[in-house]
Amino acid sequence: MKNKLQKNITLNLPATISSLKVRRSCMTPSNSLKQEKSDNGLGIAFEGVVSPCRTTASDTCGTGIHDFLCKETVVHIECELLQKLLIMMHQLGQQRGFPHTHPTQSSALSEMDREKIYTWVLELSSPDTREHALLELSKKREVVPDLAPMLWHSFGTIAALLQEIVNIYPVINPPNLTAHQSNRVCNALALLQCVASHPETRSAFLQAHIPLFLYPFLHTTSKTRPFEYLRLTSLGVVGALVKTDEAEVINFLLTTEIIPLCLRIMESGSELSKTVATFILQKILLDETGLSYICQTYERFSHVAMILGKMVLALAKDQSARLLKHVVRCYLRLSDNARAREALRQCLPDQLKDGTFSNCLKDDASTKRWLSQLMKNLQDPTLADPRGIPLPP
């Protein structure tokens, strides 16, 4: 049956392609996507910015489709036939080891709903229809289990999402981002978060270094609502990565500037942004490599400890159980390192010792348990490290 299905797809695909009505028109320089070979394979260039990309239609469907999809043209194709083509490409991808739709996933959506999803994915490739498609797909991302593989393997989709991100760069410095621009790019980021959190696309997402495209947004400091929303959504993409507790994710993030970026937001962001940034730091610390990295030098440890200390002082005045939970967990994890534990004996904020947060934590058993364990770790003389982390005079 499997061979028969593959044969039928192979036979029907050229017939479908030949029936498509195609009109080519040269792309303008500002919107052009130039394909070029890079060390990591096929890359997509955005006006000089190159990011490694994923398998394209030419890799999955042979040279027939490559002839008219990969030559710097805008391809206008009848929607109904394109839907058939996308479905057949998806089926062919299943035969060649691509992520596929499980029966239980497929049954969750009606056939009509799936046709809408396919249409919106296709509409992402056209600047004229992209904004509406971004909005609709971002609404549906929680109810379409296989949306991430669909986005990753459909031709030009990730390139379109990255183009949405790159197009915003000129308005973040100086800060001229409007609410409409922020909403649009955040819809694109929501779809990237979907790709980042899916087990079948996460590794390729990292290998393409796509999170680096988000870092300029995390560098922004404007307090306006559009920028705060942009930072929060960008943090959500990184948060989706670290939530998986995979060493590959932590190893990648440690090669980037994510820790200082998170520390900056933990110090001056909104409560929700602080919470997500602290959660990311917590997940990095919970990894052995991450803990060793932060405690490797006094400069790294002291920066983290200083920001956590400032957060405790601020929380003593404006208490938030949700944020305090992550702060305490970070301190507890730091106490697992001998040198950091020795330093924390001297610099742990008094507010964590004197019951300042007793009322805040009265209904949070896990955080109270973590705080109690932290105190035990710091008071146990058998856990002392004679070397310690040298503190400044």
mmCIF file with all atom_site columns, C-alpha atoms in Angstrom, residues 49-174:
data_model
loop_
_atom_site.group_PDB
_atom_site.id
_atom_site.type_symbol
_atom_site.label_atom_id
_atom_site.label_alt_id
_atom_site.label_comp_id
_atom_site.label_asym_id
_atom_site.label_entity_id
_atom_site.label_seq_id
_atom_site.pdbx_PDB_ins_code
_atom_site.Cartn_x
_atom_site.Cartn_y
_atom_site.Cartn_z
_atom_site.occupancy
_atom_site.B_iso_or_equiv
_atom_site.pdbx_formal_charge
_atom_site.auth_seq_id
_atom_site.auth_comp_id
_atom_site.auth_asym_id
_atom_site.auth_atom_id
_atom_site.pdbx_PDB_model_num
ATOM 1   C CA . VAL A 1 49  ? 21.290  39.252 5.623   1.00 0.00 ? 49  VAL A CA 1
ATOM 2   C CA . VAL A 1 50  ? 21.702  35.509 5.145   1.00 0.00 ? 50  VAL A CA 1
ATOM 3   C CA . SER A 1 51  ? 20.137  32.860 7.353   1.00 0.00 ? 51  SER A CA 1
ATOM 4   C CA . PRO A 1 52  ? 20.513  29.117 6.783   1.00 0.00 ? 52  PRO A CA 1
ATOM 5   C CA . CYS A 1 53  ? 17.200  27.698 5.686   1.00 0.00 ? 53  CYS A CA 1
ATOM 6   C CA . ARG A 1 54  ? 15.496  24.342 5.462   1.00 0.00 ? 54  ARG A CA 1
ATOM 7   C CA . THR A 1 55  ? 14.600  21.814 2.794   1.00 0.00 ? 55  THR A CA 1
ATOM 8   C CA . THR A 1 56  ? 12.945  23.456 -0.183  1.00 0.00 ? 56  THR A CA 1
ATOM 9   C CA . ALA A 1 57  ? 10.477  22.259 -2.758  1.00 0.00 ? 57  ALA A CA 1
ATOM 10  C CA . SER A 1 58  ? 13.357  21.424 -5.091  1.00 0.00 ? 58  SER A CA 1
ATOM 11  C CA . ASP A 1 59  ? 14.670  18.907 -2.574  1.00 0.00 ? 59  ASP A CA 1
ATOM 12  C CA . THR A 1 60  ? 11.331  17.205 -2.008  1.00 0.00 ? 60  THR A CA 1
ATOM 13  C CA . CYS A 1 61  ? 9.530   17.221 -5.339  1.00 0.00 ? 61  CYS A CA 1
ATOM 14  C CA . GLY A 1 62  ? 12.187  16.964 -8.010  1.00 0.00 ? 62  GLY A CA 1
ATOM 15  C CA . THR A 1 63  ? 13.260  19.335 -10.746 1.00 0.00 ? 63  THR A CA 1
ATOM 16  C CA . GLY A 1 64  ? 9.785   19.701 -12.246 1.00 0.00 ? 64  GLY A CA 1
ATOM 17  C CA . ILE A 1 65  ? 8.536   22.014 -9.540  1.00 0.00 ? 65  ILE A CA 1
ATOM 18  C CA . HIS A 1 66  ? 11.988  23.593 -9.124  1.00 0.00 ? 66  HIS A CA 1
ATOM 19  C CA . ASP A 1 67  ? 11.786  24.961 -12.679 1.00 0.00 ? 67  ASP A CA 1
ATOM 20  C CA . PHE A 1 68  ? 9.100   27.490 -11.872 1.00 0.00 ? 68  PHE A CA 1
ATOM 21  C CA . LEU A 1 69  ? 9.401   28.000 -8.109  1.00 0.00 ? 69  LEU A CA 1
ATOM 22  C CA . CYS A 1 70  ? 13.065  28.925 -7.720  1.00 0.00 ? 70  CYS A CA 1
ATOM 23  C CA . LYS A 1 71  ? 13.901  31.637 -10.289 1.00 0.00 ? 71  LYS A CA 1
ATOM 24  C CA . GLU A 1 72  ? 13.259  34.984 -8.543  1.00 0.00 ? 72  GLU A CA 1
ATOM 25  C CA . THR A 1 73  ? 9.681   35.151 -9.742  1.00 0.00 ? 73  THR A CA 1
ATOM 26  C CA . VAL A 1 74  ? 6.351   35.760 -8.141  1.00 0.00 ? 74  VAL A CA 1
ATOM 27  C CA . VAL A 1 75  ? 4.191   32.780 -8.954  1.00 0.00 ? 75  VAL A CA 1
ATOM 28  C CA . HIS A 1 76  ? 0.481   33.371 -9.235  1.00 0.00 ? 76  HIS A CA 1
ATOM 29  C CA . ILE A 1 77  ? -1.392  30.092 -9.178  1.00 0.00 ? 77  ILE A CA 1
ATOM 30  C CA . GLU A 1 78  ? -5.049  29.263 -8.881  1.00 0.00 ? 78  GLU A CA 1
ATOM 31  C CA . CYS A 1 79  ? -5.835  28.697 -5.216  1.00 0.00 ? 79  CYS A CA 1
ATOM 32  C CA . GLU A 1 80  ? -7.727  25.442 -5.639  1.00 0.00 ? 80  GLU A CA 1
ATOM 33  C CA . LEU A 1 81  ? -4.926  23.808 -7.608  1.00 0.00 ? 81  LEU A CA 1
ATOM 34  C CA . LEU A 1 82  ? -2.328  25.104 -5.165  1.00 0.00 ? 82  LEU A CA 1
ATOM 35  C CA . GLN A 1 83  ? -4.198  23.461 -2.325  1.00 0.00 ? 83  GLN A CA 1
ATOM 36  C CA . LYS A 1 84  ? -4.045  20.156 -4.205  1.00 0.00 ? 84  LYS A CA 1
ATOM 37  C CA . LEU A 1 85  ? -0.343  20.672 -4.831  1.00 0.00 ? 85  LEU A CA 1
ATOM 38  C CA . LEU A 1 86  ? 0.410   21.405 -1.169  1.00 0.00 ? 86  LEU A CA 1
ATOM 39  C CA . ILE A 1 87  ? -1.523  18.338 -0.050  1.00 0.00 ? 87  ILE A CA 1
ATOM 40  C CA . MET A 1 88  ? 0.353   16.151 -2.540  1.00 0.00 ? 88  MET A CA 1
ATOM 41  C CA . MET A 1 89  ? 3.711   17.652 -1.509  1.00 0.00 ? 89  MET A CA 1
ATOM 42  C CA . HIS A 1 90  ? 2.805   16.933 2.113   1.00 0.00 ? 90  HIS A CA 1
ATOM 43  C CA . GLN A 1 91  ? 1.914   13.325 1.258   1.00 0.00 ? 91  GLN A CA 1
ATOM 44  C CA . LEU A 1 92  ? 5.105   12.909 -0.732  1.00 0.00 ? 92  LEU A CA 1
ATOM 45  C CA . GLY A 1 93  ? 7.033   14.310 2.211   1.00 0.00 ? 93  GLY A CA 1
ATOM 46  C CA . GLN A 1 94  ? 5.552   11.568 4.404   1.00 0.00 ? 94  GLN A CA 1
ATOM 47  C CA . GLN A 1 95  ? 6.932   8.936  2.041   1.00 0.00 ? 95  GLN A CA 1
ATOM 48  C CA . ARG A 1 96  ? 10.410  10.490 2.238   1.00 0.00 ? 96  ARG A CA 1
ATOM 49  C CA . GLY A 1 97  ? 10.622  10.753 6.007   1.00 0.00 ? 97  GLY A CA 1
ATOM 50  C CA . PHE A 1 98  ? 9.156   14.215 6.562   1.00 0.00 ? 98  PHE A CA 1
ATOM 51  C CA . PRO A 1 99  ? 6.944   14.924 9.581   1.00 0.00 ? 99  PRO A CA 1
ATOM 52  C CA . HIS A 1 100 ? 3.414   13.772 8.928   1.00 0.00 ? 100 HIS A CA 1
ATOM 53  C CA . THR A 1 101 ? -0.084  14.225 10.216  1.00 0.00 ? 101 THR A CA 1
ATOM 54  C CA . HIS A 1 102 ? -1.217  11.515 12.583  1.00 0.00 ? 102 HIS A CA 1
ATOM 55  C CA . PRO A 1 103 ? -4.796  10.246 12.246  1.00 0.00 ? 103 PRO A CA 1
ATOM 56  C CA . THR A 1 104 ? -5.712  11.560 15.687  1.00 0.00 ? 104 THR A CA 1
ATOM 57  C CA . GLN A 1 105 ? -4.400  14.992 14.729  1.00 0.00 ? 105 GLN A CA 1
ATOM 58  C CA . SER A 1 106 ? -6.201  15.014 11.409  1.00 0.00 ? 106 SER A CA 1
ATOM 59  C CA . SER A 1 107 ? -9.532  14.109 12.960  1.00 0.00 ? 107 SER A CA 1
ATOM 60  C CA . ALA A 1 108 ? -9.346  17.125 15.266  1.00 0.00 ? 108 ALA A CA 1
ATOM 61  C CA . LEU A 1 109 ? -10.012 19.448 12.325  1.00 0.00 ? 109 LEU A CA 1
ATOM 62  C CA . SER A 1 110 ? -12.688 19.209 9.700   1.00 0.00 ? 110 SER A CA 1
ATOM 63  C CA . GLU A 1 111 ? -11.680 18.917 6.065   1.00 0.00 ? 111 GLU A CA 1
ATOM 64  C CA . MET A 1 112 ? -12.923 22.452 5.500   1.00 0.00 ? 112 MET A CA 1
ATOM 65  C CA . ASP A 1 113 ? -10.757 23.779 8.327   1.00 0.00 ? 113 ASP A CA 1
ATOM 66  C CA . ARG A 1 114 ? -7.682  22.038 6.947   1.00 0.00 ? 114 ARG A CA 1
ATOM 67  C CA . GLU A 1 115 ? -8.332  23.531 3.527   1.00 0.00 ? 115 GLU A CA 1
ATOM 68  C CA . LYS A 1 116 ? -8.377  26.967 5.165   1.00 0.00 ? 116 LYS A CA 1
ATOM 69  C CA . ILE A 1 117 ? -5.076  26.242 6.907   1.00 0.00 ? 117 ILE A CA 1
ATOM 70  C CA . TYR A 1 118 ? -3.475  25.183 3.614   1.00 0.00 ? 118 TYR A CA 1
ATOM 71  C CA . THR A 1 119 ? -4.781  28.329 1.931   1.00 0.00 ? 119 THR A CA 1
ATOM 72  C CA . TRP A 1 120 ? -3.411  30.611 4.650   1.00 0.00 ? 120 TRP A CA 1
ATOM 73  C CA . VAL A 1 121 ? -0.014  28.898 4.552   1.00 0.00 ? 121 VAL A CA 1
ATOM 74  C CA . LEU A 1 122 ? 0.118   29.519 0.808   1.00 0.00 ? 122 LEU A CA 1
ATOM 75  C CA . GLU A 1 123 ? -0.963  33.129 1.283   1.00 0.00 ? 123 GLU A CA 1
ATOM 76  C CA . LEU A 1 124 ? 2.087   33.777 3.485   1.00 0.00 ? 124 LEU A CA 1
ATOM 77  C CA . SER A 1 125 ? 4.226   33.786 0.336   1.00 0.00 ? 125 SER A CA 1
ATOM 78  C CA . SER A 1 126 ? 2.410   36.795 -1.115  1.00 0.00 ? 126 SER A CA 1
ATOM 79  C CA . PRO A 1 127 ? 2.948   40.257 0.437   1.00 0.00 ? 127 PRO A CA 1
ATOM 80  C CA . ASP A 1 128 ? -0.616  41.174 -0.543  1.00 0.00 ? 128 ASP A CA 1
ATOM 81  C CA . THR A 1 129 ? -2.242  38.383 1.471   1.00 0.00 ? 129 THR A CA 1
ATOM 82  C CA . ARG A 1 130 ? 0.383   37.788 4.157   1.00 0.00 ? 130 ARG A CA 1
ATOM 83  C CA . GLU A 1 131 ? -0.987  40.022 6.903   1.00 0.00 ? 131 GLU A CA 1
ATOM 84  C CA . HIS A 1 132 ? -4.389  38.327 6.960   1.00 0.00 ? 132 HIS A CA 1
ATOM 85  C CA . ALA A 1 133 ? -2.782  34.882 6.785   1.00 0.00 ? 133 ALA A CA 1
ATOM 86  C CA . LEU A 1 134 ? -0.478  35.727 9.717   1.00 0.00 ? 134 LEU A CA 1
ATOM 87  C CA . LEU A 1 135 ? -3.450  36.771 11.820  1.00 0.00 ? 135 LEU A CA 1
ATOM 88  C CA . GLU A 1 136 ? -5.549  33.707 11.036  1.00 0.00 ? 136 GLU A CA 1
ATOM 89  C CA . LEU A 1 137 ? -2.726  31.187 11.464  1.00 0.00 ? 137 LEU A CA 1
ATOM 90  C CA . SER A 1 138 ? -1.612  32.727 14.753  1.00 0.00 ? 138 SER A CA 1
ATOM 91  C CA . LYS A 1 139 ? -5.165  32.236 16.053  1.00 0.00 ? 139 LYS A CA 1
ATOM 92  C CA . LYS A 1 140 ? -5.202  28.586 14.965  1.00 0.00 ? 140 LYS A CA 1
ATOM 93  C CA . ARG A 1 141 ? -1.703  27.571 16.048  1.00 0.00 ? 141 ARG A CA 1
ATOM 94  C CA . GLU A 1 142 ? -2.921  25.896 19.249  1.00 0.00 ? 142 GLU A CA 1
ATOM 95  C CA . VAL A 1 143 ? -5.520  23.718 17.505  1.00 0.00 ? 143 VAL A CA 1
ATOM 96  C CA . VAL A 1 144 ? -3.445  22.501 14.549  1.00 0.00 ? 144 VAL A CA 1
ATOM 97  C CA . PRO A 1 145 ? -0.921  19.990 15.971  1.00 0.00 ? 145 PRO A CA 1
ATOM 98  C CA . ASP A 1 146 ? 1.015   19.630 12.718  1.00 0.00 ? 146 ASP A CA 1
ATOM 99  C CA . LEU A 1 147 ? 1.136   23.325 11.842  1.00 0.00 ? 147 LEU A CA 1
ATOM 100 C CA . ALA A 1 148 ? 4.863   23.586 12.643  1.00 0.00 ? 148 ALA A CA 1
ATOM 101 C CA . PRO A 1 149 ? 6.004   20.921 10.129  1.00 0.00 ? 149 PRO A CA 1
ATOM 102 C CA . MET A 1 150 ? 3.583   22.391 7.624   1.00 0.00 ? 150 MET A CA 1
ATOM 103 C CA . LEU A 1 151 ? 5.159   25.845 8.009   1.00 0.00 ? 151 LEU A CA 1
ATOM 104 C CA . TRP A 1 152 ? 8.721   24.523 7.989   1.00 0.00 ? 152 TRP A CA 1
ATOM 105 C CA . HIS A 1 153 ? 8.447   22.320 4.910   1.00 0.00 ? 153 HIS A CA 1
ATOM 106 C CA . SER A 1 154 ? 6.177   24.474 2.745   1.00 0.00 ? 154 SER A CA 1
ATOM 107 C CA . PHE A 1 155 ? 8.099   26.452 0.157   1.00 0.00 ? 155 PHE A CA 1
ATOM 108 C CA . GLY A 1 156 ? 9.057   30.020 1.084   1.00 0.00 ? 156 GLY A CA 1
ATOM 109 C CA . THR A 1 157 ? 7.098   30.159 4.345   1.00 0.00 ? 157 THR A CA 1
ATOM 110 C CA . ILE A 1 158 ? 9.971   30.537 6.824   1.00 0.00 ? 158 ILE A CA 1
ATOM 111 C CA . ALA A 1 159 ? 11.600  33.034 4.468   1.00 0.00 ? 159 ALA A CA 1
ATOM 112 C CA . ALA A 1 160 ? 8.383   35.067 4.529   1.00 0.00 ? 160 ALA A CA 1
ATOM 113 C CA . LEU A 1 161 ? 8.273   35.013 8.342   1.00 0.00 ? 161 LEU A CA 1
ATOM 114 C CA . LEU A 1 162 ? 11.897  36.126 8.567   1.00 0.00 ? 162 LEU A CA 1
ATOM 115 C CA . GLN A 1 163 ? 11.205  38.888 6.081   1.00 0.00 ? 163 GLN A CA 1
ATOM 116 C CA . GLU A 1 164 ? 8.462   40.163 8.402   1.00 0.00 ? 164 GLU A CA 1
ATOM 117 C CA . ILE A 1 165 ? 11.042  40.327 11.204  1.00 0.00 ? 165 ILE A CA 1
ATOM 118 C CA . VAL A 1 166 ? 13.775  41.986 9.150   1.00 0.00 ? 166 VAL A CA 1
ATOM 119 C CA . ASN A 1 167 ? 11.325  44.587 7.831   1.00 0.00 ? 167 ASN A CA 1
ATOM 120 C CA . ILE A 1 168 ? 10.855  45.883 11.395  1.00 0.00 ? 168 ILE A CA 1
ATOM 121 C CA . TYR A 1 169 ? 14.549  46.480 12.103  1.00 0.00 ? 169 TYR A CA 1
ATOM 122 C CA . PRO A 1 170 ? 14.611  50.066 10.738  1.00 0.00 ? 170 PRO A CA 1
ATOM 123 C CA . VAL A 1 171 ? 11.862  51.223 13.131  1.00 0.00 ? 171 VAL A CA 1
ATOM 124 C CA . ILE A 1 172 ? 13.345  49.863 16.356  1.00 0.00 ? 172 ILE A CA 1
ATOM 125 C CA . ASN A 1 173 ? 16.300  52.261 16.373  1.00 0.00 ? 173 ASN A CA 1
ATOM 126 C CA . PRO A 1 174 ? 15.284  55.041 16.598  1.00 0.00 ? 174 PRO A CA 1
#
